mmCIF file of C-alpha atoms in Angstrom:
data_model
loop_
_atom_site.group_PDB
_atom_site.id
_atom_site.type_symbol
_atom_site.label_atom_id
_atom_site.label_comp_id
_atom_site.label_asym_id
_atom_site.label_seq_id
_atom_site.Cartn_x
_atom_site.Cartn_y
_atom_site.Cartn_z
ATOM 1 C CA MET A 1 -7.534 -92.872 32.014
ATOM 2 C CA GLU A 2 -5.100 -95.500 30.748
ATOM 3 C CA ILE A 3 -4.980 -97.132 27.354
ATOM 4 C CA CYS A 4 -4.110 -100.741 28.059
ATOM 5 C CA SER A 5 -3.858 -102.036 24.538
ATOM 6 C CA THR A 6 -3.329 -100.821 20.987
ATOM 7 C CA ASN A 7 -5.783 -103.051 19.154
ATOM 8 C CA GLY A 8 -8.663 -100.613 19.127
ATOM 9 C CA THR A 9 -9.942 -100.931 22.693
ATOM 10 C CA SER A 10 -9.079 -99.177 25.914
ATOM 11 C CA SER A 11 -9.855 -100.200 29.472
ATOM 12 C CA VAL A 12 -11.148 -97.428 31.703
ATOM 13 C CA ASP A 13 -10.893 -98.136 35.436
ATOM 14 C CA ASN A 14 -11.213 -101.857 34.613
ATOM 15 C CA GLU A 15 -14.989 -101.417 34.408
ATOM 16 C CA SER A 16 -15.738 -100.750 30.742
ATOM 17 C CA THR A 17 -14.243 -101.154 27.328
ATOM 18 C CA THR A 18 -14.234 -98.314 24.829
ATOM 19 C CA THR A 19 -13.208 -98.574 21.192
ATOM 20 C CA PHE A 20 -10.884 -95.900 19.916
ATOM 21 C CA GLU A 21 -9.207 -94.733 16.729
ATOM 22 C CA TYR A 22 -5.907 -93.059 15.939
ATOM 23 C CA TYR A 23 -6.797 -89.836 14.118
ATOM 24 C CA PHE A 24 -3.968 -88.031 12.304
ATOM 25 C CA ALA A 25 -4.473 -84.256 12.439
ATOM 26 C CA ILE A 26 -2.593 -82.226 9.842
ATOM 27 C CA ALA A 27 -3.701 -78.597 10.214
ATOM 28 C CA SER A 28 -5.998 -76.679 12.586
ATOM 29 C CA MET A 29 -6.945 -79.909 14.366
ATOM 30 C CA MET A 30 -3.365 -80.110 15.590
ATOM 31 C CA ASN A 31 -4.266 -77.187 17.837
ATOM 32 C CA PRO A 32 -5.702 -78.029 21.292
ATOM 33 C CA THR A 33 -8.049 -75.020 21.258
ATOM 34 C CA SER A 34 -9.429 -75.888 17.828
ATOM 35 C CA ILE A 35 -10.095 -79.526 18.647
ATOM 36 C CA GLN A 36 -11.542 -78.935 22.119
ATOM 37 C CA LYS A 37 -13.915 -76.232 20.891
ATOM 38 C CA ARG A 38 -15.338 -78.802 18.480
ATOM 39 C CA GLY A 39 -16.248 -80.995 21.435
ATOM 40 C CA ILE A 40 -13.461 -83.536 20.866
ATOM 41 C CA LYS A 41 -11.491 -84.759 23.870
ATOM 42 C CA PRO A 42 -8.507 -86.910 22.848
ATOM 43 C CA LEU A 43 -7.449 -89.641 25.250
ATOM 44 C CA LYS A 44 -3.860 -89.005 24.192
ATOM 45 C CA SER A 45 -2.060 -86.827 21.634
ATOM 46 C CA GLN A 46 1.446 -87.330 20.267
ATOM 47 C CA PRO A 47 3.515 -85.986 17.371
ATOM 48 C CA ALA A 48 4.159 -88.242 14.393
ATOM 49 C CA ILE A 49 5.038 -88.412 10.694
ATOM 50 C CA LEU A 50 2.442 -89.404 8.102
ATOM 51 C CA LEU A 51 4.154 -91.744 5.660
ATOM 52 C CA ASP A 52 3.691 -91.658 1.884
ATOM 53 C CA TYR A 53 1.602 -88.467 1.924
ATOM 54 C CA LYS A 54 2.437 -84.836 1.331
ATOM 55 C CA LEU A 55 0.940 -81.633 2.675
ATOM 56 C CA VAL A 56 -0.544 -79.350 0.006
ATOM 57 C CA PHE A 57 -2.528 -76.116 0.348
ATOM 58 C CA PHE A 58 -5.481 -75.646 -2.003
ATOM 59 C CA GLY A 59 -8.127 -73.137 -3.001
ATOM 60 C CA SER A 60 -8.796 -69.481 -2.261
ATOM 61 C CA MET A 61 -8.524 -70.070 1.498
ATOM 62 C CA GLY A 62 -5.332 -72.115 1.227
ATOM 63 C CA TYR A 63 -6.631 -75.038 3.273
ATOM 64 C CA ALA A 64 -4.276 -77.959 3.970
ATOM 65 C CA GLU A 65 -4.932 -81.407 2.575
ATOM 66 C CA ALA A 66 -3.144 -84.736 2.807
ATOM 67 C CA ILE A 67 -2.377 -85.966 -0.700
ATOM 68 C CA PRO A 68 -0.968 -89.449 -1.450
ATOM 69 C CA CYS A 69 2.473 -89.264 -3.008
ATOM 70 C CA PRO A 70 3.051 -90.811 -6.433
ATOM 71 C CA PRO A 71 5.055 -94.055 -6.162
ATOM 72 C CA ASP A 72 8.067 -92.506 -7.910
ATOM 73 C CA GLU A 73 8.276 -89.492 -5.564
ATOM 74 C CA GLU A 74 11.251 -89.407 -3.210
ATOM 75 C CA VAL A 75 10.614 -90.774 0.270
ATOM 76 C CA THR A 76 11.837 -87.608 1.982
ATOM 77 C CA SER A 77 9.107 -85.572 0.311
ATOM 78 C CA SER A 78 6.406 -88.159 1.050
ATOM 79 C CA GLU A 79 6.381 -87.574 4.811
ATOM 80 C CA PHE A 80 5.076 -84.719 6.848
ATOM 81 C CA HIS A 81 4.460 -84.108 10.521
ATOM 82 C CA GLY A 82 1.252 -83.795 12.470
ATOM 83 C CA VAL A 83 -0.419 -84.981 15.654
ATOM 84 C CA VAL A 84 -1.982 -88.382 16.316
ATOM 85 C CA HIS A 85 -5.024 -88.007 18.573
ATOM 86 C CA THR A 86 -6.360 -91.140 20.217
ATOM 87 C CA VAL A 87 -10.135 -90.602 20.148
ATOM 88 C CA THR A 88 -13.232 -92.547 21.098
ATOM 89 C CA GLN A 89 -15.725 -93.720 18.503
ATOM 90 C CA HIS A 90 -18.075 -91.003 19.762
ATOM 91 C CA ASP A 91 -15.497 -88.333 18.928
ATOM 92 C CA MET A 92 -14.763 -90.044 15.623
ATOM 93 C CA ASN A 93 -18.441 -89.619 14.760
ATOM 94 C CA ILE A 94 -18.115 -85.893 15.489
ATOM 95 C CA LEU A 95 -15.073 -85.734 13.215
ATOM 96 C CA ASN A 96 -16.983 -87.493 10.447
ATOM 97 C CA GLU A 97 -19.665 -84.808 10.702
ATOM 98 C CA ILE A 98 -17.112 -81.986 10.632
ATOM 99 C CA GLU A 99 -15.138 -83.504 7.760
ATOM 100 C CA HIS A 100 -18.210 -84.588 5.791
ATOM 101 C CA LEU A 101 -16.665 -83.529 2.470
ATOM 102 C CA TYR A 102 -13.664 -85.793 3.067
ATOM 103 C CA ILE A 103 -13.178 -89.542 3.224
ATOM 104 C CA PRO A 104 -11.689 -91.149 6.361
ATOM 105 C CA THR A 105 -8.716 -92.976 4.888
ATOM 106 C CA LYS A 106 -6.379 -95.541 6.437
ATOM 107 C CA ALA A 107 -2.713 -94.538 6.404
ATOM 108 C CA ILE A 108 0.483 -95.310 8.312
ATOM 109 C CA ALA A 109 2.041 -92.903 10.786
ATOM 110 C CA GLN A 110 5.401 -93.200 12.475
ATOM 111 C CA LEU A 111 5.709 -91.969 16.047
ATOM 112 C CA TYR A 112 8.903 -90.255 17.077
ATOM 113 C CA ASP A 113 10.075 -93.404 18.872
ATOM 114 C CA GLY A 114 9.928 -95.267 15.541
ATOM 115 C CA THR A 115 6.665 -97.132 16.201
ATOM 116 C CA LYS A 116 4.387 -97.374 13.164
ATOM 117 C CA ILE A 117 0.632 -97.351 13.653
ATOM 118 C CA SER A 118 -2.456 -97.389 11.446
ATOM 119 C CA VAL A 119 -4.248 -94.044 11.514
ATOM 120 C CA ILE A 120 -7.250 -92.307 9.986
ATOM 121 C CA VAL A 121 -6.541 -89.222 7.880
ATOM 122 C CA TYR A 122 -9.257 -87.285 6.074
ATOM 123 C CA CYS A 123 -8.708 -86.975 2.312
ATOM 124 C CA ARG A 124 -10.813 -85.413 -0.400
ATOM 125 C CA PRO A 125 -12.079 -87.870 -3.044
ATOM 126 C CA PRO A 126 -9.816 -87.645 -6.141
ATOM 127 C CA GLU A 127 -12.720 -86.511 -8.333
ATOM 128 C CA LYS A 128 -13.464 -83.638 -5.923
ATOM 129 C CA GLN A 129 -9.938 -82.448 -5.288
ATOM 130 C CA ASP A 130 -9.370 -78.741 -5.831
ATOM 131 C CA THR A 131 -6.425 -78.661 -8.209
ATOM 132 C CA THR A 132 -5.841 -74.938 -7.685
ATOM 133 C CA LYS A 133 -2.846 -74.552 -5.395
ATOM 134 C CA GLY A 134 -3.528 -72.031 -2.638
ATOM 135 C CA ILE A 135 -1.594 -69.836 -0.255
ATOM 136 C CA PRO A 136 -2.400 -70.459 3.426
ATOM 137 C CA GLN A 137 -3.601 -67.553 5.504
ATOM 138 C CA GLU A 138 -1.413 -66.204 8.280
ATOM 139 C CA ARG A 139 -4.185 -67.069 10.760
ATOM 140 C CA TYR A 140 -4.234 -70.674 9.556
ATOM 141 C CA LEU A 141 -0.489 -71.130 9.835
ATOM 142 C CA ASP A 142 -0.477 -69.528 13.293
ATOM 143 C CA ILE A 143 -2.987 -72.164 14.427
ATOM 144 C CA MET A 144 -0.864 -74.972 13.004
ATOM 145 C CA ILE A 145 2.327 -73.596 14.549
ATOM 146 C CA GLU A 146 0.705 -72.998 17.958
ATOM 147 C CA GLY A 147 -0.579 -76.586 17.992
ATOM 148 C CA ALA A 148 2.674 -78.076 16.724
ATOM 149 C CA ILE A 149 4.603 -76.340 19.505
ATOM 150 C CA HIS A 150 2.057 -77.450 22.120
ATOM 151 C CA TYR A 151 2.270 -81.134 21.147
ATOM 152 C CA GLY A 152 6.039 -81.260 20.676
ATOM 153 C CA VAL A 153 6.311 -81.544 16.890
ATOM 154 C CA LYS A 154 9.948 -81.412 15.798
ATOM 155 C CA PRO A 155 11.352 -77.859 15.713
ATOM 156 C CA GLU A 156 12.646 -78.213 12.143
ATOM 157 C CA TYR A 157 9.118 -78.907 10.891
ATOM 158 C CA ILE A 158 7.780 -75.923 12.825
ATOM 159 C CA GLU A 159 10.465 -73.759 11.228
ATOM 160 C CA SER A 160 9.423 -75.013 7.793
ATOM 161 C CA LEU A 161 5.837 -73.903 8.527
ATOM 162 C CA LYS A 162 7.073 -70.462 9.570
ATOM 163 C CA LYS A 163 8.928 -70.097 6.257
ATOM 164 C CA LEU A 164 5.924 -70.928 4.053
ATOM 165 C CA GLU A 165 4.489 -68.238 1.830
ATOM 166 C CA LYS A 166 1.344 -66.906 3.500
ATOM 167 C CA GLU A 167 -1.463 -64.461 2.958
ATOM 168 C CA PRO A 168 -1.098 -61.817 5.702
ATOM 169 C CA ARG A 169 -4.042 -61.046 7.943
ATOM 170 C CA PRO A 170 -6.011 -58.244 6.338
ATOM 171 C CA LYS A 171 -6.190 -54.893 8.075
ATOM 172 C CA ALA A 172 -9.605 -53.824 9.301
ATOM 173 C CA ASN A 173 -9.825 -51.077 6.686
ATOM 174 C CA VAL A 174 -9.745 -53.644 3.858
ATOM 175 C CA PHE A 175 -12.103 -56.273 5.272
ATOM 176 C CA LEU A 176 -14.499 -57.657 2.659
ATOM 177 C CA SER A 177 -18.211 -57.139 3.244
ATOM 178 C CA PHE A 178 -21.563 -58.173 1.812
ATOM 179 C CA GLY A 179 -22.551 -54.502 1.888
ATOM 180 C CA PRO A 180 -23.978 -52.001 4.366
ATOM 181 C CA LEU A 181 -27.250 -52.311 6.213
ATOM 182 C CA VAL A 182 -30.004 -50.086 4.836
ATOM 183 C CA PRO A 183 -32.823 -49.597 7.410
ATOM 184 C CA ASP A 184 -35.569 -49.063 4.802
ATOM 185 C CA LYS A 185 -34.439 -52.114 2.843
ATOM 186 C CA HIS A 186 -33.379 -54.555 5.569
ATOM 187 C CA PRO A 187 -36.063 -55.293 8.204
ATOM 188 C CA ILE A 188 -35.128 -56.311 11.733
ATOM 189 C CA MET A 189 -35.464 -60.062 12.252
ATOM 190 C CA THR A 190 -35.170 -62.251 15.340
ATOM 191 C CA LEU A 191 -32.520 -64.947 15.710
ATOM 192 C CA GLU A 192 -35.340 -67.503 15.882
ATOM 193 C CA ASP A 193 -36.677 -66.264 12.539
ATOM 194 C CA VAL A 194 -33.250 -66.704 10.992
ATOM 195 C CA PHE A 195 -32.671 -70.104 12.607
ATOM 196 C CA ASN A 196 -35.896 -71.388 11.049
ATOM 197 C CA GLN A 197 -34.684 -70.385 7.586
ATOM 198 C CA ASP A 198 -32.661 -73.597 7.424
ATOM 199 C CA GLY A 199 -32.634 -74.463 3.719
ATOM 200 C CA GLN A 200 -34.982 -77.414 4.230
ATOM 201 C CA ASP A 201 -38.288 -78.126 2.438
ATOM 202 C CA GLY A 202 -37.920 -75.196 0.074
ATOM 203 C CA ARG A 203 -37.009 -72.654 2.755
ATOM 204 C CA PRO A 204 -34.010 -70.373 2.082
ATOM 205 C CA LEU A 205 -30.790 -70.932 4.018
ATOM 206 C CA CYS A 206 -29.920 -67.947 6.212
ATOM 207 C CA ALA A 207 -27.393 -66.981 8.871
ATOM 208 C CA THR A 208 -26.327 -63.845 10.714
ATOM 209 C CA VAL A 209 -22.981 -62.127 11.033
ATOM 210 C CA ASN A 210 -21.976 -58.622 12.102
ATOM 211 C CA GLY A 211 -25.623 -57.661 12.643
ATOM 212 C CA LYS A 212 -26.639 -58.727 9.126
ATOM 213 C CA VAL A 213 -28.978 -61.495 8.003
ATOM 214 C CA LEU A 214 -27.477 -63.338 5.043
ATOM 215 C CA GLN A 215 -29.350 -65.513 2.579
ATOM 216 C CA ILE A 216 -26.971 -68.058 1.061
ATOM 217 C CA GLN A 217 -27.034 -68.176 -2.726
ATOM 218 C CA ASP A 218 -26.541 -71.373 -4.759
ATOM 219 C CA PRO A 219 -26.549 -73.629 -1.660
ATOM 220 C CA THR A 220 -24.310 -76.447 -2.919
ATOM 221 C CA PRO A 221 -23.103 -79.139 -0.454
ATOM 222 C CA GLU A 222 -19.741 -77.346 -0.204
ATOM 223 C CA ARG A 223 -21.485 -74.102 0.764
ATOM 224 C CA ILE A 224 -24.128 -75.341 3.174
ATOM 225 C CA GLY A 225 -22.008 -77.585 5.417
ATOM 226 C CA LEU A 226 -20.905 -74.762 7.716
ATOM 227 C CA PHE A 227 -24.445 -73.422 8.163
ATOM 228 C CA ARG A 228 -26.003 -76.849 8.732
ATOM 229 C CA ASN A 229 -23.318 -77.802 11.264
ATOM 230 C CA MET A 230 -23.800 -74.645 13.349
ATOM 231 C CA ARG A 231 -27.492 -75.430 13.653
ATOM 232 C CA LYS A 232 -26.897 -79.082 14.461
ATOM 233 C CA MET A 233 -24.002 -78.669 16.893
ATOM 234 C CA LEU A 234 -24.862 -75.412 18.694
ATOM 235 C CA ARG A 235 -28.453 -74.696 17.623
ATOM 236 C CA THR A 236 -27.510 -71.256 16.387
ATOM 237 C CA ALA A 237 -27.698 -69.305 13.146
ATOM 238 C CA ALA A 238 -25.250 -66.661 14.401
ATOM 239 C CA LEU A 239 -21.814 -67.085 12.896
ATOM 240 C CA GLU A 240 -20.213 -65.307 15.877
ATOM 241 C CA ASP A 241 -21.353 -68.220 18.075
ATOM 242 C CA PHE A 242 -19.851 -70.884 15.817
ATOM 243 C CA LEU A 243 -17.240 -69.621 13.382
ATOM 244 C CA PRO A 244 -14.546 -68.659 15.956
ATOM 245 C CA LYS A 245 -14.657 -72.245 17.218
ATOM 246 C CA VAL A 246 -14.127 -73.831 13.805
ATOM 247 C CA ILE A 247 -11.980 -71.064 12.288
ATOM 248 C CA TYR A 248 -10.089 -70.176 15.449
ATOM 249 C CA ASP A 249 -7.772 -67.183 15.255
ATOM 250 C CA PRO A 250 -5.173 -66.802 18.018
ATOM 251 C CA MET A 251 -5.230 -63.037 17.438
ATOM 252 C CA TYR A 252 -8.918 -62.647 18.366
ATOM 253 C CA GLY A 253 -9.476 -65.669 20.602
ATOM 254 C CA ILE A 254 -12.882 -67.292 21.108
ATOM 255 C CA PRO A 255 -15.747 -65.113 22.394
ATOM 256 C CA ASN A 256 -18.206 -66.523 24.914
ATOM 257 C CA ASN A 257 -21.129 -65.590 22.644
ATOM 258 C CA ARG A 258 -22.032 -63.288 19.767
ATOM 259 C CA ASN A 259 -22.286 -60.224 22.022
ATOM 260 C CA ASP A 260 -18.763 -60.897 23.308
ATOM 261 C CA CYS A 261 -17.329 -60.072 19.858
ATOM 262 C CA THR A 262 -15.676 -56.742 19.217
ATOM 263 C CA ARG A 263 -16.776 -54.780 16.150
ATOM 264 C CA GLU A 264 -13.487 -55.624 14.469
ATOM 265 C CA HIS A 265 -13.814 -59.341 15.193
ATOM 266 C CA ALA A 266 -17.404 -59.452 13.883
ATOM 267 C CA ALA A 267 -16.339 -57.592 10.730
ATOM 268 C CA TYR A 268 -13.426 -60.013 10.366
ATOM 269 C CA LEU A 269 -15.819 -62.977 10.563
ATOM 270 C CA GLU A 270 -17.932 -61.402 7.818
ATOM 271 C CA HIS A 271 -14.728 -61.011 5.795
ATOM 272 C CA LEU A 272 -14.010 -64.739 6.199
ATOM 273 C CA VAL A 273 -17.506 -65.647 5.000
ATOM 274 C CA VAL A 274 -17.083 -63.458 1.915
ATOM 275 C CA LYS A 275 -13.751 -65.170 1.253
ATOM 276 C CA ARG A 276 -15.406 -68.573 1.607
ATOM 277 C CA LEU A 277 -18.568 -67.941 -0.431
ATOM 278 C CA GLY A 278 -17.472 -65.183 -2.798
ATOM 279 C CA GLN A 279 -18.853 -61.658 -3.002
ATOM 280 C CA ASN A 280 -22.063 -62.929 -4.618
ATOM 281 C CA GLY A 281 -22.344 -66.004 -2.419
ATOM 282 C CA ALA A 282 -24.847 -64.375 -0.076
ATOM 283 C CA ILE A 283 -27.130 -61.361 -0.026
ATOM 284 C CA VAL A 284 -28.166 -59.205 2.933
ATOM 285 C CA ILE A 285 -31.936 -59.531 3.495
ATOM 286 C CA GLY A 286 -32.294 -58.120 7.004
ATOM 287 C CA SER A 287 -30.664 -57.180 10.282
ATOM 288 C CA VAL A 288 -30.588 -58.507 13.845
ATOM 289 C CA GLU A 289 -29.998 -56.643 17.069
ATOM 290 C CA GLN A 290 -26.399 -57.005 18.150
ATOM 291 C CA THR A 291 -24.219 -55.420 20.784
ATOM 292 C CA TYR A 292 -20.438 -55.467 20.617
ATOM 293 C CA LYS A 293 -17.773 -55.888 23.252
ATOM 294 C CA GLU A 294 -15.959 -52.670 24.001
ATOM 295 C CA THR A 295 -12.218 -52.667 23.255
#
């Protein structure tokens, strides 16, 4: 497949014309595993610098965001590196679904050969920006570093990522949990039962993880996006089927399905959900049958 022009169209085998966009990835989407597991297949990927923006980590999870630099900020601090993926409009639509809390924003990126191009970078609306600075997780930085190395981002930038303060991966004995399963209190449910509890038309929003059925509390737009996307994209309510693809961890890899998870990995996924929602963000209302991969 050859891109024959840079004005937003590409010619494929001289038989069809496909529109494309330059998407600037700044964090986990720099990683080939992360982006491919979301169903996105870039036509081309190349390292670049995003001009007049800075990389900042926010919130309890320490997620990366691209923030416009104030006009009086020094130029050297208003640039950071990432990967420009050339994607079709179809894949751009997938990205818009994934990044539904962010606004696709036009910016300028400079390729390593000096060429400047117009790109799309996802930014949070100013009124919804989390002003609480966060510390990135070790898992998150590992994804960024793995992707940066793969796509040839400059070594000095990779070294700067390695030197960032980070929250170490928790040990299994300190994983957070929504609580133990109690047979007399938590009835066995089917995955279909849980899938149908989709938060629509007055129904509760539920999901499963680590053998537990969770009912999401206070289902705000920020909380429900993950659970709606897993239903829409993979038709599943099991977090083991979806979460490793969107919160990829090089340490655990990506299981083929929920029963391909080890006990530790499933407990780790529950830990991530507690971190995301808070200890009171979900309650255990049932259980589902689950087998675990032997280690």
